[in-house]
Coordinates of N, CA, C and O and ligand atoms in Angstrom, one line a residue:
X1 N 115.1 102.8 93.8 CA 115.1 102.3 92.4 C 114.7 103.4 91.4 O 113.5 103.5 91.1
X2 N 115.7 104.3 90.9 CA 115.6 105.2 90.0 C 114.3 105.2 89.1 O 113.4 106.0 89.2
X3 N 114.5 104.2 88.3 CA 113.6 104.1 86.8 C 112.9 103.0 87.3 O 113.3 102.0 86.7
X4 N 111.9 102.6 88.2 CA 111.1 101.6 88.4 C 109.5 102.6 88.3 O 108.9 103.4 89.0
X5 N 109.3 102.1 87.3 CA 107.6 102.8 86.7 C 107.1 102.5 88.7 O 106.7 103.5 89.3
X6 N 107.1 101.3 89.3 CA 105.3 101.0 89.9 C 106.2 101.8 91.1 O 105.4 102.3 91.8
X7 N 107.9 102.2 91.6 CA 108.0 102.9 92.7 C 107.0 104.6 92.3 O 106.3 105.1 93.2
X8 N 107.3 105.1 91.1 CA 107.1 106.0 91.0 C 105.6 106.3 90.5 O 105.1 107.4 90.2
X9 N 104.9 105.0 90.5 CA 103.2 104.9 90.8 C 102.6 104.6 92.0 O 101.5 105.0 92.3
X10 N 103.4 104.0 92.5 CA 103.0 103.7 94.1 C 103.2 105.2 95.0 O 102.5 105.6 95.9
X11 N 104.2 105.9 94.4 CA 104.8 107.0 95.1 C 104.2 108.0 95.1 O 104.5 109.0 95.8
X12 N 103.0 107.9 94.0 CA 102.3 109.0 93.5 C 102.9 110.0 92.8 O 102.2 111.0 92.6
X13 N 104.4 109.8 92.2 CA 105.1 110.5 91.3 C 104.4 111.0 89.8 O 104.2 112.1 89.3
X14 N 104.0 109.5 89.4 CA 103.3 109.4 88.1 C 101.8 109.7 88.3 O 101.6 109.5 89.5
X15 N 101.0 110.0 87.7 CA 99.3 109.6 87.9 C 99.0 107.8 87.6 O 99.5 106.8 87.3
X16 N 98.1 108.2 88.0 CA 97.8 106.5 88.2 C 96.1 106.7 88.6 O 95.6 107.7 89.1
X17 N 95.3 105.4 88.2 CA 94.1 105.1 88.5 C 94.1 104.5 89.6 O 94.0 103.3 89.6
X18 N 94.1 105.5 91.0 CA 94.3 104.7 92.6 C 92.9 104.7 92.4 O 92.0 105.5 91.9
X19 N 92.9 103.3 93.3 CA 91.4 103.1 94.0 C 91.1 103.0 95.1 O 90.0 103.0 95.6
X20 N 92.5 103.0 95.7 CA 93.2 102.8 97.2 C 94.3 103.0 97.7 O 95.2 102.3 97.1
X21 N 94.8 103.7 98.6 CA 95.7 103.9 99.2 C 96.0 103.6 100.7 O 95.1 103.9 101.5
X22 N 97.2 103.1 101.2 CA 97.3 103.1 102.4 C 98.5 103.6 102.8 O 99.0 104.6 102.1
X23 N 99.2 103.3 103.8 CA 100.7 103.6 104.4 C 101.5 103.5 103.3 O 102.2 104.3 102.6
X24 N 101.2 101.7 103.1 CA 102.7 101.1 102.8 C 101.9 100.9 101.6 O 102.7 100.4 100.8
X25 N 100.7 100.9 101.1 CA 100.3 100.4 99.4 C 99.6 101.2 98.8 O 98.8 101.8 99.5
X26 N 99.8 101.4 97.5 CA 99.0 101.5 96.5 C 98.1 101.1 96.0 O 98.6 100.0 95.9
X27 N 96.7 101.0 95.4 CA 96.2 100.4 94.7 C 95.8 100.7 93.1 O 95.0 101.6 93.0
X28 N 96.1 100.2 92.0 CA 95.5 101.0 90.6 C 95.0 100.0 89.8 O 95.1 98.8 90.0
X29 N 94.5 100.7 88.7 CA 93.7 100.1 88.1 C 95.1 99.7 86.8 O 95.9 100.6 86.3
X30 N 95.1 98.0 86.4 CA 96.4 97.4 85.1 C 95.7 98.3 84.0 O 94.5 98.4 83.8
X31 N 96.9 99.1 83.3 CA 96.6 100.2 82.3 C 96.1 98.9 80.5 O 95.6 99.2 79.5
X32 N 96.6 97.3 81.0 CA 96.3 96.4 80.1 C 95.1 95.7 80.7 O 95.8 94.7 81.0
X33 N 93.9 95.4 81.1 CA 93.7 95.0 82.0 C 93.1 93.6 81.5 O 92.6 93.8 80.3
X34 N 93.1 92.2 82.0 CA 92.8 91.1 81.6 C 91.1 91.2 81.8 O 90.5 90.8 80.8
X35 N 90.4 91.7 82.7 CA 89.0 92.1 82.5 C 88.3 93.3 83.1 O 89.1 94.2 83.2
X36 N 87.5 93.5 83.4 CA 86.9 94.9 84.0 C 87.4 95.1 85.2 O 86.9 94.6 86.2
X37 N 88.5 95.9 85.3 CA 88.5 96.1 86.9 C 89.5 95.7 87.7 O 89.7 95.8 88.9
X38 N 90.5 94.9 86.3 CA 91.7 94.5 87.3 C 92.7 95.2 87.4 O 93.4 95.7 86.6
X39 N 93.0 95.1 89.1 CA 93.7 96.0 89.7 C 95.3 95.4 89.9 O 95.6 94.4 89.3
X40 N 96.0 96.1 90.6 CA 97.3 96.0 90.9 C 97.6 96.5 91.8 O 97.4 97.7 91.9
X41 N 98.3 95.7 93.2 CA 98.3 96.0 94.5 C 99.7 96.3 94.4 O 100.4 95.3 93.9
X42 N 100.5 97.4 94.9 CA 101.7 97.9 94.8 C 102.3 98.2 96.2 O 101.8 99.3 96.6
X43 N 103.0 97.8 96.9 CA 104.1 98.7 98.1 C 105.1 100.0 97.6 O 106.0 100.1 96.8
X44 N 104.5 100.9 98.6 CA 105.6 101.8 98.2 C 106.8 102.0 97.9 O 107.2 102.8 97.0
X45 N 107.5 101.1 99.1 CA 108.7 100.7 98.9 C 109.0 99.8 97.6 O 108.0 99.3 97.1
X46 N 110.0 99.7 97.0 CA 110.5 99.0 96.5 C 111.6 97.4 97.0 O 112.6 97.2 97.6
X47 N 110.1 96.4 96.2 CA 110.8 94.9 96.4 C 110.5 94.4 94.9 O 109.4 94.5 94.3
X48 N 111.6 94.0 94.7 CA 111.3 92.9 93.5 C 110.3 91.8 93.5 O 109.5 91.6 92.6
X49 N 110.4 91.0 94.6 CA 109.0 89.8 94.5 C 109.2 89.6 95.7 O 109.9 90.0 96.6
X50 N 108.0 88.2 95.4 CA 108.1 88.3 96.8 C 109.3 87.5 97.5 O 109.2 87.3 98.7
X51 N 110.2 86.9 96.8 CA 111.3 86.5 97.9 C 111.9 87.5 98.9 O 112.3 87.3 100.0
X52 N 111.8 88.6 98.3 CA 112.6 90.1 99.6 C 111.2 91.1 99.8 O 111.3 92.4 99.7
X53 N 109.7 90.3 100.3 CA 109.0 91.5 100.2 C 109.1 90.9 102.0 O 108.9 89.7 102.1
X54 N 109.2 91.6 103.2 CA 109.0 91.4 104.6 C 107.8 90.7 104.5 O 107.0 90.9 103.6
X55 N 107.6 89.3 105.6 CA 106.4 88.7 106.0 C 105.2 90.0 106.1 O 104.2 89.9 105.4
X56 N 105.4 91.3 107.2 CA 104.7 92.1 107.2 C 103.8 92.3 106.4 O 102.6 92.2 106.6
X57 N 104.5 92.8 105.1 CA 103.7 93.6 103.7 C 103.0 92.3 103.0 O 102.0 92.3 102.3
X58 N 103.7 91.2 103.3 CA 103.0 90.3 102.2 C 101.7 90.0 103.0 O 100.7 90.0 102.2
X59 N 101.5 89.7 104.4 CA 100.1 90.2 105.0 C 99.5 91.2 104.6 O 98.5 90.9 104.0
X60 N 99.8 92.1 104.7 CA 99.3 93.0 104.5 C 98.4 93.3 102.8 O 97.2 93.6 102.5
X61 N 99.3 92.9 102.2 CA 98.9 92.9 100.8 C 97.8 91.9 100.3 O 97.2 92.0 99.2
X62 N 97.8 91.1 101.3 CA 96.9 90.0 101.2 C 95.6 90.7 101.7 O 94.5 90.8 101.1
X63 N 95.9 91.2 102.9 CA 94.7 92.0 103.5 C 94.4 92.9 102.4 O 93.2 92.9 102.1
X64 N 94.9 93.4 101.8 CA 94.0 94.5 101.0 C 93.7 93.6 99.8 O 93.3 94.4 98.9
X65 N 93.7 92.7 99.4 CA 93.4 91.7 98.1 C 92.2 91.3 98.0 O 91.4 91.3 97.0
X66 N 91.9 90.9 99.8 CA 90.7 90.8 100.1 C 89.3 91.8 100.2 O 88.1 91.4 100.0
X67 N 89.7 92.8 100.5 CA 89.3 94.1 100.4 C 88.8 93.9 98.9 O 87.6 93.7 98.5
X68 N 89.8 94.1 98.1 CA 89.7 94.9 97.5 C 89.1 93.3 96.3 O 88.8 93.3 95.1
X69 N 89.1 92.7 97.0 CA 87.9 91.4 96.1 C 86.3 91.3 96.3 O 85.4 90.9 95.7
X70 N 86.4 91.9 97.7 CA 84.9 92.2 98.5 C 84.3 93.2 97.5 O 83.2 93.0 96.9
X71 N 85.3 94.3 97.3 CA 84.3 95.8 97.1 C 84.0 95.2 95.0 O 83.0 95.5 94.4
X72 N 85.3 94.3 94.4 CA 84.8 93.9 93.3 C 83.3 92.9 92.9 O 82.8 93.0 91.8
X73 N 82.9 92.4 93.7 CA 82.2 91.3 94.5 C 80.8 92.5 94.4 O 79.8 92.4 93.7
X74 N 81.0 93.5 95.3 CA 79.6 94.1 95.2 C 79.6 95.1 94.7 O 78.4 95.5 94.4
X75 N 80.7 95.9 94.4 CA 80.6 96.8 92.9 C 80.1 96.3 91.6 O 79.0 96.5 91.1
X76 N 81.2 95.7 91.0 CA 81.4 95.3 89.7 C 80.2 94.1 89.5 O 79.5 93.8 88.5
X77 N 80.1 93.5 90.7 CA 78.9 92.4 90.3 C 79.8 91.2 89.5 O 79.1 90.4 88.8
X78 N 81.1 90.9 89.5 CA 81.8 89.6 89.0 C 81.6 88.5 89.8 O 81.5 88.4 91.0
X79 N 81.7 87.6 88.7 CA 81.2 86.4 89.1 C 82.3 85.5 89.8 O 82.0 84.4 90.1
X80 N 83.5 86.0 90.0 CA 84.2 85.9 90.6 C 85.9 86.6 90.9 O 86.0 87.8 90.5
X81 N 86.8 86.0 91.5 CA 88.0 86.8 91.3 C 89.3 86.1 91.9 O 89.6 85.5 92.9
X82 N 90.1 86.6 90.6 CA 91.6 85.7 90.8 C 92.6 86.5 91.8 O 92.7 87.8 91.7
X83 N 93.2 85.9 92.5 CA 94.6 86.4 93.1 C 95.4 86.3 92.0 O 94.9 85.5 91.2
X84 N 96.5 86.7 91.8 CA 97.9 86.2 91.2 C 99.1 87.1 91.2 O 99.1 88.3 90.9
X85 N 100.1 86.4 91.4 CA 101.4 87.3 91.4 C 102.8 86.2 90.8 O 103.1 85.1 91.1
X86 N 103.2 87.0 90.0 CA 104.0 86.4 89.4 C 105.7 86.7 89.9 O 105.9 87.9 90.3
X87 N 106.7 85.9 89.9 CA 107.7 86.0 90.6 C 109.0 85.4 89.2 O 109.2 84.3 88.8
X88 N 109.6 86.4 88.9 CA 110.8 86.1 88.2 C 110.0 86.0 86.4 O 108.8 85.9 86.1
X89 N 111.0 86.2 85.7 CA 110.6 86.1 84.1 C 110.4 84.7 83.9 O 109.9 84.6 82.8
X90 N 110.5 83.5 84.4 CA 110.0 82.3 83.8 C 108.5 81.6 84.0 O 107.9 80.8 83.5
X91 N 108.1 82.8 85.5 CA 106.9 83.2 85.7 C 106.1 83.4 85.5 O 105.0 83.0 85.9
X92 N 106.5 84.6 84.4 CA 105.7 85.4 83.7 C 105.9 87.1 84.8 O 104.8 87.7 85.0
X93 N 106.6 87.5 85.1 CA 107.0 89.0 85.9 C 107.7 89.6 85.1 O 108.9 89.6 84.9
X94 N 107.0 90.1 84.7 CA 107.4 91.9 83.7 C 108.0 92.8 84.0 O 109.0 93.3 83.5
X95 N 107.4 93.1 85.2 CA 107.4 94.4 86.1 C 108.3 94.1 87.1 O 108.1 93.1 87.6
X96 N 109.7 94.9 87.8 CA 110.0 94.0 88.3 C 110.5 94.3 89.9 O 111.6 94.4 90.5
X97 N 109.0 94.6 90.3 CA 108.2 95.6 91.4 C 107.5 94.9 91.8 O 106.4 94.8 91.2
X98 N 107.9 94.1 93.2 CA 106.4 92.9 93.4 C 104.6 93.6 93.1 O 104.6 94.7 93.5
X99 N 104.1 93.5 93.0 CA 102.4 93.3 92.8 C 101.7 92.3 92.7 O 101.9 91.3 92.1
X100 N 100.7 92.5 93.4 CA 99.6 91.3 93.7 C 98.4 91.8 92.6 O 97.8 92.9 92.8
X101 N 98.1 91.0 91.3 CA 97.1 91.5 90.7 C 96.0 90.9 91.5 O 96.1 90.0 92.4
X102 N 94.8 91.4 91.2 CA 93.5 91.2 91.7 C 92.6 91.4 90.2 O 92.6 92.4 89.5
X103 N 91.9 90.3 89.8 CA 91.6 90.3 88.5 C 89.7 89.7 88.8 O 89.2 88.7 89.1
X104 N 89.1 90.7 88.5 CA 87.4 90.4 88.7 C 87.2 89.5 87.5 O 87.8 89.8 86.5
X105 N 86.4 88.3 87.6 CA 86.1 87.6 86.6 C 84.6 87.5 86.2 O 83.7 87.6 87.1
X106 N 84.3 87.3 84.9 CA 82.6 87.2 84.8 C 83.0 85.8 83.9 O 84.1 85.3 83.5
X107 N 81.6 85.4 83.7 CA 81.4 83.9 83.1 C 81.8 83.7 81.9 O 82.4 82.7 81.5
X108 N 81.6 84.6 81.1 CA 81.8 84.6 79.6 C 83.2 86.1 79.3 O 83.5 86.7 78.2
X109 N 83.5 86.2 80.5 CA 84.9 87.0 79.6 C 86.1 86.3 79.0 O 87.2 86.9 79.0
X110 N 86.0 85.3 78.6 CA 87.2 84.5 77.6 C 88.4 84.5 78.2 O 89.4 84.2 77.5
X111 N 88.6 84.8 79.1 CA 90.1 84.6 79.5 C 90.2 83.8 80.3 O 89.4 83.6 81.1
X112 N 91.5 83.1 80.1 CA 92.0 81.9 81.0 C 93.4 82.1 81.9 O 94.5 82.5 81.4
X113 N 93.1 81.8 82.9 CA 94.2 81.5 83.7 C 94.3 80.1 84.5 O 93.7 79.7 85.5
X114 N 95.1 79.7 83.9 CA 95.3 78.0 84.0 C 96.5 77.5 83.7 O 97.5 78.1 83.5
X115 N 96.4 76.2 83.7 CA 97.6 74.9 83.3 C 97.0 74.2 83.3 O 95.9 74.0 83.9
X116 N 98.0 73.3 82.3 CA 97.9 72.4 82.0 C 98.2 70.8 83.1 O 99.3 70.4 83.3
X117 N 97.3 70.2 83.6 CA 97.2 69.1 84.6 C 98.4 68.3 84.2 O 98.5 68.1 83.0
X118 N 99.3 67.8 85.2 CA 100.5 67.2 84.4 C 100.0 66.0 85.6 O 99.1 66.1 86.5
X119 N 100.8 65.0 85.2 CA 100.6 63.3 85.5 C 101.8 62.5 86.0 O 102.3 61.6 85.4
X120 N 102.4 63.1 87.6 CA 103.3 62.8 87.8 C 103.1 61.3 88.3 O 102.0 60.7 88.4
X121 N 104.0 60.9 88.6 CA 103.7 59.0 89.4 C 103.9 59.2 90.6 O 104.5 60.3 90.9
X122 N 103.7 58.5 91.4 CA 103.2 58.4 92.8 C 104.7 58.6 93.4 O 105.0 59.2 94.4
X123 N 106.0 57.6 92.3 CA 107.4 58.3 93.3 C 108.2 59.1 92.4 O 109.4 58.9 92.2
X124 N 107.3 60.3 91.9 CA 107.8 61.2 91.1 C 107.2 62.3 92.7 O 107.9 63.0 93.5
X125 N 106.0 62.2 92.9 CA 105.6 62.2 94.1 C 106.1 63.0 95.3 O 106.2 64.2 95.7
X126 N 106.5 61.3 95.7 CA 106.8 61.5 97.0 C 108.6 62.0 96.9 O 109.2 62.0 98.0
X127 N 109.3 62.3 96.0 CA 110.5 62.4 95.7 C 110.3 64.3 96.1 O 111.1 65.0 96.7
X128 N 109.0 64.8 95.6 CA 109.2 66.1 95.5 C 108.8 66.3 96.6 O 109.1 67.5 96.8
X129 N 108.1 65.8 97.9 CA 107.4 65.8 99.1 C 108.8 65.6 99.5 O 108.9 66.4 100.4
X130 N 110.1 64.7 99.4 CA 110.6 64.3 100.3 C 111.9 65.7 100.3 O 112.8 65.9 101.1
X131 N 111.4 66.6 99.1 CA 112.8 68.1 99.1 C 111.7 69.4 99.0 O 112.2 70.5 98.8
X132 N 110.4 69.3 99.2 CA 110.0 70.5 99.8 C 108.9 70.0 101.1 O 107.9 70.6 101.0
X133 N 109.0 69.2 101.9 CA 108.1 68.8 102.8 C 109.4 69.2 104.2 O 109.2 68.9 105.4
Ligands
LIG1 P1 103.5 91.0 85.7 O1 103.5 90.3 84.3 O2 102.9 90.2 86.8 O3 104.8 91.6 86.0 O4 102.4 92.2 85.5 C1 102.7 93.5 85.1 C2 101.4 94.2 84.9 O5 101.6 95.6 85.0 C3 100.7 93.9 83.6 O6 99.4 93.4 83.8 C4 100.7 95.2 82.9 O7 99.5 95.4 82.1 C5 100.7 96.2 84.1 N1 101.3 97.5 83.8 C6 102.5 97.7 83.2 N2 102.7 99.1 83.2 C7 101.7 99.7 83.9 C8 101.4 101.0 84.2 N3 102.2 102.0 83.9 N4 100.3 101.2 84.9 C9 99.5 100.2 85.3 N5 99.7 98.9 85.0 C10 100.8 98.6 84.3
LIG2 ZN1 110.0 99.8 92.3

């Protein structure tokens, strides 16, 4: 992928704020970041999301998520911490380089990641149980 910014940050082409590296991943610090510390877990290779990322890496990626939520945990001292990865533009996927953000959260940093609780009926339901179950 020619012009893909996170191949050529994962690749170590570009500079980048790694915090971590392994074989197959990168890790840096979001150059926008939603609070202190949030990272961006990157594959070297190039996948768009995760529909074409190998079962392999998406373990794997998870493994360093966790890692890399531990060392936020007793570094940074946050009060907590989000997973999230976004898949396709109706998603919200910008970038279009799978990444797993890892986002440290404290109590009063104002930011929300959420929805809105929606109020399906019981055979609104089981209709959606009966085409992804
Ligand atoms: P997404 O909306 O899930 O595709 O997330 C893309 C993320 O990449 C955003 O949080 C951006 O702030 C971040 N981002 C974009 N360009 C860079 C870059 N050059 N270095 C680090 N993070 C970046
Ligand atoms: Zn790429």
């Amino acid at each position: 992928m020619e012009n893909c910014i996170f191949c050529k940050i994962a690749k170590g082409e570009i500079p980048s704020g790694t915090i971590e590296e392994t074989n197959q991943f990168r890790v840096v610090l979001d150059v926008s970041p939603a609070t202190r510390g949030h990272a961006l877990i990157l594959p070297k290779a190039h996948y768009t999301n995760l529909y074409d990322l190998p079962e392999e890496m998406a373990a794997e990626a998870m493994k360093l998520a966790q890692k890399m939520a531990q060392r936020m945990k007793e570094r940074l001292h946050c009060d907590g911490v989000n997973i999230l990865q976004n898949n396709e533009e109706a998603a919200g996927q910008t970038v279009f380089h799978f990444h797993l953000h890892v986002i440290p959260r404290y109590r009063e940093d104002g930011q929300k990641i959420g929805w809105k609780p929606g109020e399906p009926t019981s055979q609104e339901l089981d209709e959606i149980r009966e085409l992804l179950g």
